[in-house]
Amino acid sequence: MRIILGFLSGVVGMLAGWAGLAFLVVALAGPDRDGGIAMGAFFTIGPFGAVIGFAAGIFLFVKFGLAARPVTPAAQSPFQSPAAQPPIQPATARRISRPFAAVLVVIVGALAWWGWYEFIRSPYLTHGDMTLALQFRLPENVAAPADTKDVQILIDESGHFWPGQLNENGWHGHQAGRVVILATVAMSYKARRRIVTLSMPGVPSQAWILDLPSDPDPTPGYTDWLPSSDAPDAIALNYRLTADR
């Protein structure tokens, strides 16, 4: 167990030293437009920080991860005179510090989860960047806004917010005498919940929860119209999802 915890402590120190030295070099170097400084700092200078960090991690484990505890000495022989018996030296043994081990396990677990999330599970969609085409059907008594700047569309992907873009080749049309606003928004992340909001003058802000899985496939066509509320004059939304590749 000591060997395992000591090795894990060295690995944590190695990662911290590698990333810390690379970020320090990038911060001291200043703006880097082509990314050359960042690449050199990470792959050329970073390994030196990794070596130092690994040694520091092992040192910290030996220094703080192993706590001393007293050991009961063996009893003196009753057949020897006190003068002939050697003096009793206080004995100590080293044991693993539970607080240090707990903190180390938490850090290693968090790093393992992050590595799995970023490199195995991947937060990005399987189909790559996808385009969500949106159509907002306004009530009969609501006209199209006078300016495109008056229309604000936003999609919330579990905390990632992306603005919608009105169609350049005509951002509104008509269906059965009702104005329909046409827009698109880019999607790239897996998300458990997606919410689309529409804000424009003359009507309260509207919101819809999209019925899409975390890692959706392209839809064959537009969905049915989804009203934002049960009100008879509510704004309705339908959408279509396509893959960009």
Coordinates of C-alpha atoms in Angstrom, one line a residue:
M1 CA 0.0 0.0 0.0
R2 CA 2.9 2.4 0.8
I3 CA 4.4 1.8 -2.7
I4 CA 1.0 2.3 -4.4
L5 CA 0.2 5.6 -2.5
G6 CA 3.8 6.8 -3.0
F7 CA 3.6 6.2 -6.7
L8 CA 0.2 7.9 -7.0
S9 CA 1.6 10.9 -5.0
G10 CA 4.5 11.1 -7.5
V11 CA 2.1 10.9 -10.5
V12 CA -0.1 13.7 -9.1
G13 CA 3.1 15.8 -8.5
M14 CA 4.3 15.0 -12.0
L15 CA 1.0 16.2 -13.6
A16 CA 1.0 19.3 -11.4
G17 CA 4.6 20.1 -12.2
W18 CA 4.2 19.5 -16.0
A19 CA 1.0 21.7 -16.3
G20 CA 2.3 24.3 -13.8
L21 CA 5.6 24.9 -15.6
A22 CA 4.0 24.9 -19.0
F23 CA 1.3 27.5 -17.9
L24 CA 4.0 29.6 -16.2
V25 CA 6.0 29.8 -19.5
V26 CA 2.9 30.6 -21.5
A27 CA 1.9 33.3 -19.0
L28 CA 5.4 34.9 -19.0
A29 CA 5.7 34.7 -22.8
G30 CA 2.5 36.8 -23.4
P31 CA 0.1 36.6 -26.4
D32 CA 0.8 33.8 -28.8
R33 CA -1.3 33.9 -32.0
D34 CA -0.1 30.8 -33.8
G35 CA 0.2 28.6 -30.7
G36 CA 3.9 27.8 -31.1
I37 CA 4.8 29.0 -27.6
A38 CA 2.1 27.0 -26.0
M39 CA 3.1 23.8 -27.9
G40 CA 6.7 24.3 -27.0
A41 CA 6.0 25.0 -23.4
F42 CA 3.8 21.9 -23.1
F43 CA 5.9 19.3 -25.0
T44 CA 9.5 20.7 -24.5
I45 CA 9.6 22.5 -21.2
G46 CA 6.7 20.8 -19.4
P47 CA 8.6 17.4 -19.0
F48 CA 11.2 19.1 -16.9
G49 CA 8.4 20.2 -14.5
A50 CA 7.1 16.7 -14.6
V51 CA 10.4 15.2 -13.3
I52 CA 10.6 17.9 -10.6
G53 CA 6.9 17.3 -9.7
F54 CA 7.3 13.5 -9.5
A55 CA 10.2 13.9 -7.0
A56 CA 8.3 16.5 -5.0
G57 CA 5.3 14.2 -4.8
I58 CA 7.4 11.3 -3.5
F59 CA 9.0 13.7 -1.0
L60 CA 5.6 15.0 0.3
F61 CA 4.4 11.4 0.7
V62 CA 7.5 10.5 2.8
K63 CA 7.3 13.7 4.8
F64 CA 3.5 13.9 5.4
G65 CA 2.1 10.7 4.2
L66 CA 3.9 8.5 6.7
A67 CA 3.2 9.3 10.4
A68 CA 5.4 8.0 13.2
R69 CA 3.8 6.0 16.0
P70 CA 5.5 4.6 19.2
V71 CA 6.1 0.9 19.5
T72 CA 6.0 -0.8 22.9
P73 CA 9.6 -2.0 23.6
A74 CA 10.4 -5.6 24.6
A75 CA 10.5 -6.3 28.3
Q76 CA 14.0 -6.4 30.0
S77 CA 15.3 -9.8 31.1
P78 CA 14.8 -10.3 34.9
F79 CA 18.1 -12.4 35.0
Q80 CA 20.3 -9.5 34.1
S81 CA 21.3 -6.8 36.5
P82 CA 20.1 -3.3 35.6
A83 CA 23.7 -2.1 35.1
A84 CA 24.3 -4.9 32.6
Q85 CA 21.2 -4.3 30.6
P86 CA 21.4 -1.9 27.6
P87 CA 19.3 1.3 27.9
I88 CA 15.9 1.1 26.4
Q89 CA 15.6 3.3 23.3
P90 CA 12.1 4.5 22.4
A91 CA 11.0 2.7 19.3
T92 CA 8.9 4.2 16.5
A93 CA 7.2 2.8 13.4
R94 CA 5.9 4.6 10.3
R95 CA 2.3 4.2 9.3
I96 CA 0.3 5.7 6.5
S97 CA -1.4 9.0 7.4
R98 CA -5.1 8.5 6.8
P99 CA -5.9 12.2 6.0
F100 CA -3.1 12.3 3.5
A101 CA -4.2 9.1 1.9
A102 CA -7.8 10.3 1.7
V103 CA -6.9 13.6 0.0
L104 CA -4.6 11.7 -2.4
V105 CA -7.4 9.2 -3.4
V106 CA -9.9 12.1 -3.9
I107 CA -7.4 13.9 -6.2
V108 CA -6.6 10.8 -8.2
G109 CA -10.3 9.9 -8.5
A110 CA -11.1 13.4 -9.8
L111 CA -8.2 13.3 -12.3
A112 CA -9.3 9.8 -13.5
W113 CA -12.9 10.9 -13.9
W114 CA -11.7 14.0 -15.9
G115 CA -9.5 11.9 -18.1
W116 CA -12.3 9.5 -18.8
Y117 CA -14.7 12.3 -19.5
E118 CA -12.4 14.2 -21.9
F119 CA -10.6 11.4 -23.7
I120 CA -12.9 8.3 -23.5
R121 CA -16.4 9.5 -23.1
S122 CA -15.7 12.8 -24.9
P123 CA -18.1 15.8 -24.3
Y124 CA -18.5 16.3 -28.0
L125 CA -21.3 15.0 -30.2
T126 CA -20.7 11.7 -32.1
H127 CA -21.8 13.4 -35.3
G128 CA -19.5 16.4 -34.7
D129 CA -20.8 19.9 -35.0
M130 CA -24.6 19.8 -35.8
T131 CA -27.0 22.5 -36.9
L132 CA -30.3 23.0 -35.2
A133 CA -32.8 24.7 -37.6
L134 CA -35.5 26.6 -35.7
Q135 CA -38.9 28.0 -36.8
F136 CA -40.9 30.2 -34.5
R137 CA -44.5 30.7 -35.4
L138 CA -45.9 33.9 -33.9
P139 CA -49.5 34.5 -32.9
E140 CA -51.9 36.0 -35.6
N141 CA -51.9 39.4 -34.0
V142 CA -48.1 39.7 -33.7
A143 CA -46.0 41.2 -36.6
A144 CA -42.4 40.5 -37.4
P145 CA -39.9 42.7 -35.6
A146 CA -38.7 45.7 -37.5
D147 CA -35.0 44.9 -37.1
T148 CA -33.1 41.6 -36.7
K149 CA -31.4 43.1 -33.7
D150 CA -34.7 42.9 -31.8
V151 CA -34.8 39.1 -32.0
Q152 CA -32.6 37.3 -29.6
I153 CA -32.4 33.5 -29.6
L154 CA -30.4 31.4 -27.2
I155 CA -29.8 27.7 -26.6
D156 CA -28.7 26.4 -23.2
E157 CA -26.8 23.1 -23.4
S158 CA -26.5 22.2 -19.7
G159 CA -24.7 25.5 -18.9
H160 CA -23.2 26.1 -22.3
F161 CA -25.0 29.0 -24.0
W162 CA -25.0 29.5 -27.7
P163 CA -26.7 32.4 -29.6
G164 CA -29.0 31.6 -32.6
Q165 CA -28.5 33.2 -35.9
L166 CA -31.3 34.5 -38.1
N167 CA -31.3 33.1 -41.7
E168 CA -29.4 35.3 -44.0
N169 CA -31.5 34.5 -47.1
G170 CA -34.7 35.6 -45.4
W171 CA -35.2 35.5 -41.7
H172 CA -39.0 35.4 -41.6
G173 CA -41.9 34.1 -43.7
H174 CA -45.6 33.4 -43.4
Q175 CA -47.7 30.3 -42.7
A176 CA -51.5 30.5 -42.8
G177 CA -51.3 34.3 -42.2
R178 CA -48.9 34.0 -39.3
V179 CA -45.3 35.2 -39.2
V180 CA -42.6 32.5 -38.9
I181 CA -39.1 33.5 -37.8
L182 CA -36.3 31.3 -39.2
A183 CA -33.0 30.8 -37.4
T184 CA -30.2 28.3 -36.8
V185 CA -27.9 27.5 -33.9
A186 CA -24.8 25.3 -33.7
M187 CA -24.6 22.3 -31.4
S188 CA -21.4 20.6 -30.4
Y189 CA -21.6 19.3 -26.9
K190 CA -23.5 16.3 -25.3
A191 CA -26.0 17.7 -22.8
R192 CA -28.7 16.1 -20.7
R193 CA -31.0 19.1 -21.2
R194 CA -31.4 21.7 -23.9
I195 CA -33.5 24.8 -23.6
V196 CA -34.3 27.3 -26.4
T197 CA -35.3 30.8 -25.5
L198 CA -36.8 33.6 -27.7
S199 CA -36.9 37.2 -26.7
M200 CA -38.4 40.0 -28.9
P201 CA -40.4 43.2 -28.4
G202 CA -44.1 43.0 -27.7
V203 CA -44.2 39.5 -26.2
P204 CA -42.8 37.9 -23.1
S205 CA -39.7 35.8 -23.4
Q206 CA -40.6 32.2 -24.4
A207 CA -38.8 29.0 -23.6
W208 CA -38.9 25.4 -24.9
I209 CA -37.3 22.2 -23.6
L210 CA -36.1 20.2 -26.6
D211 CA -36.9 16.5 -26.7
L212 CA -33.4 15.4 -27.7
P213 CA -31.1 12.8 -26.2
S214 CA -27.7 13.7 -24.8
D215 CA -26.0 12.6 -28.0
P216 CA -28.7 13.0 -30.7
D217 CA -28.8 11.7 -34.2
P218 CA -30.0 13.9 -37.1
T219 CA -33.8 14.2 -37.4
P220 CA -35.5 13.1 -40.6
G221 CA -37.5 16.4 -40.8
Y222 CA -39.0 19.2 -38.7
T223 CA -40.9 18.2 -35.6
D224 CA -44.5 19.0 -34.8
W225 CA -45.2 22.5 -33.6
L226 CA -44.6 22.9 -29.9
P227 CA -46.3 25.8 -28.2
S228 CA -44.4 27.5 -25.4
S229 CA -47.4 27.4 -23.1
D230 CA -51.1 26.4 -23.0
A231 CA -52.2 29.8 -23.9
P232 CA -54.2 30.0 -27.2
D233 CA -51.9 32.7 -28.6
A234 CA -48.6 31.2 -27.6
I235 CA -45.6 31.2 -29.9
A236 CA -44.9 27.7 -31.3
L237 CA -41.6 26.2 -32.3
N238 CA -40.5 23.3 -34.5
Y239 CA -37.0 22.3 -35.3
R240 CA -34.8 20.0 -37.4
L241 CA -31.3 18.7 -36.5
T242 CA -28.7 18.0 -39.2
A243 CA -25.1 16.9 -39.1
D244 CA -22.5 19.2 -40.6
R245 CA -20.4 16.3 -41.9

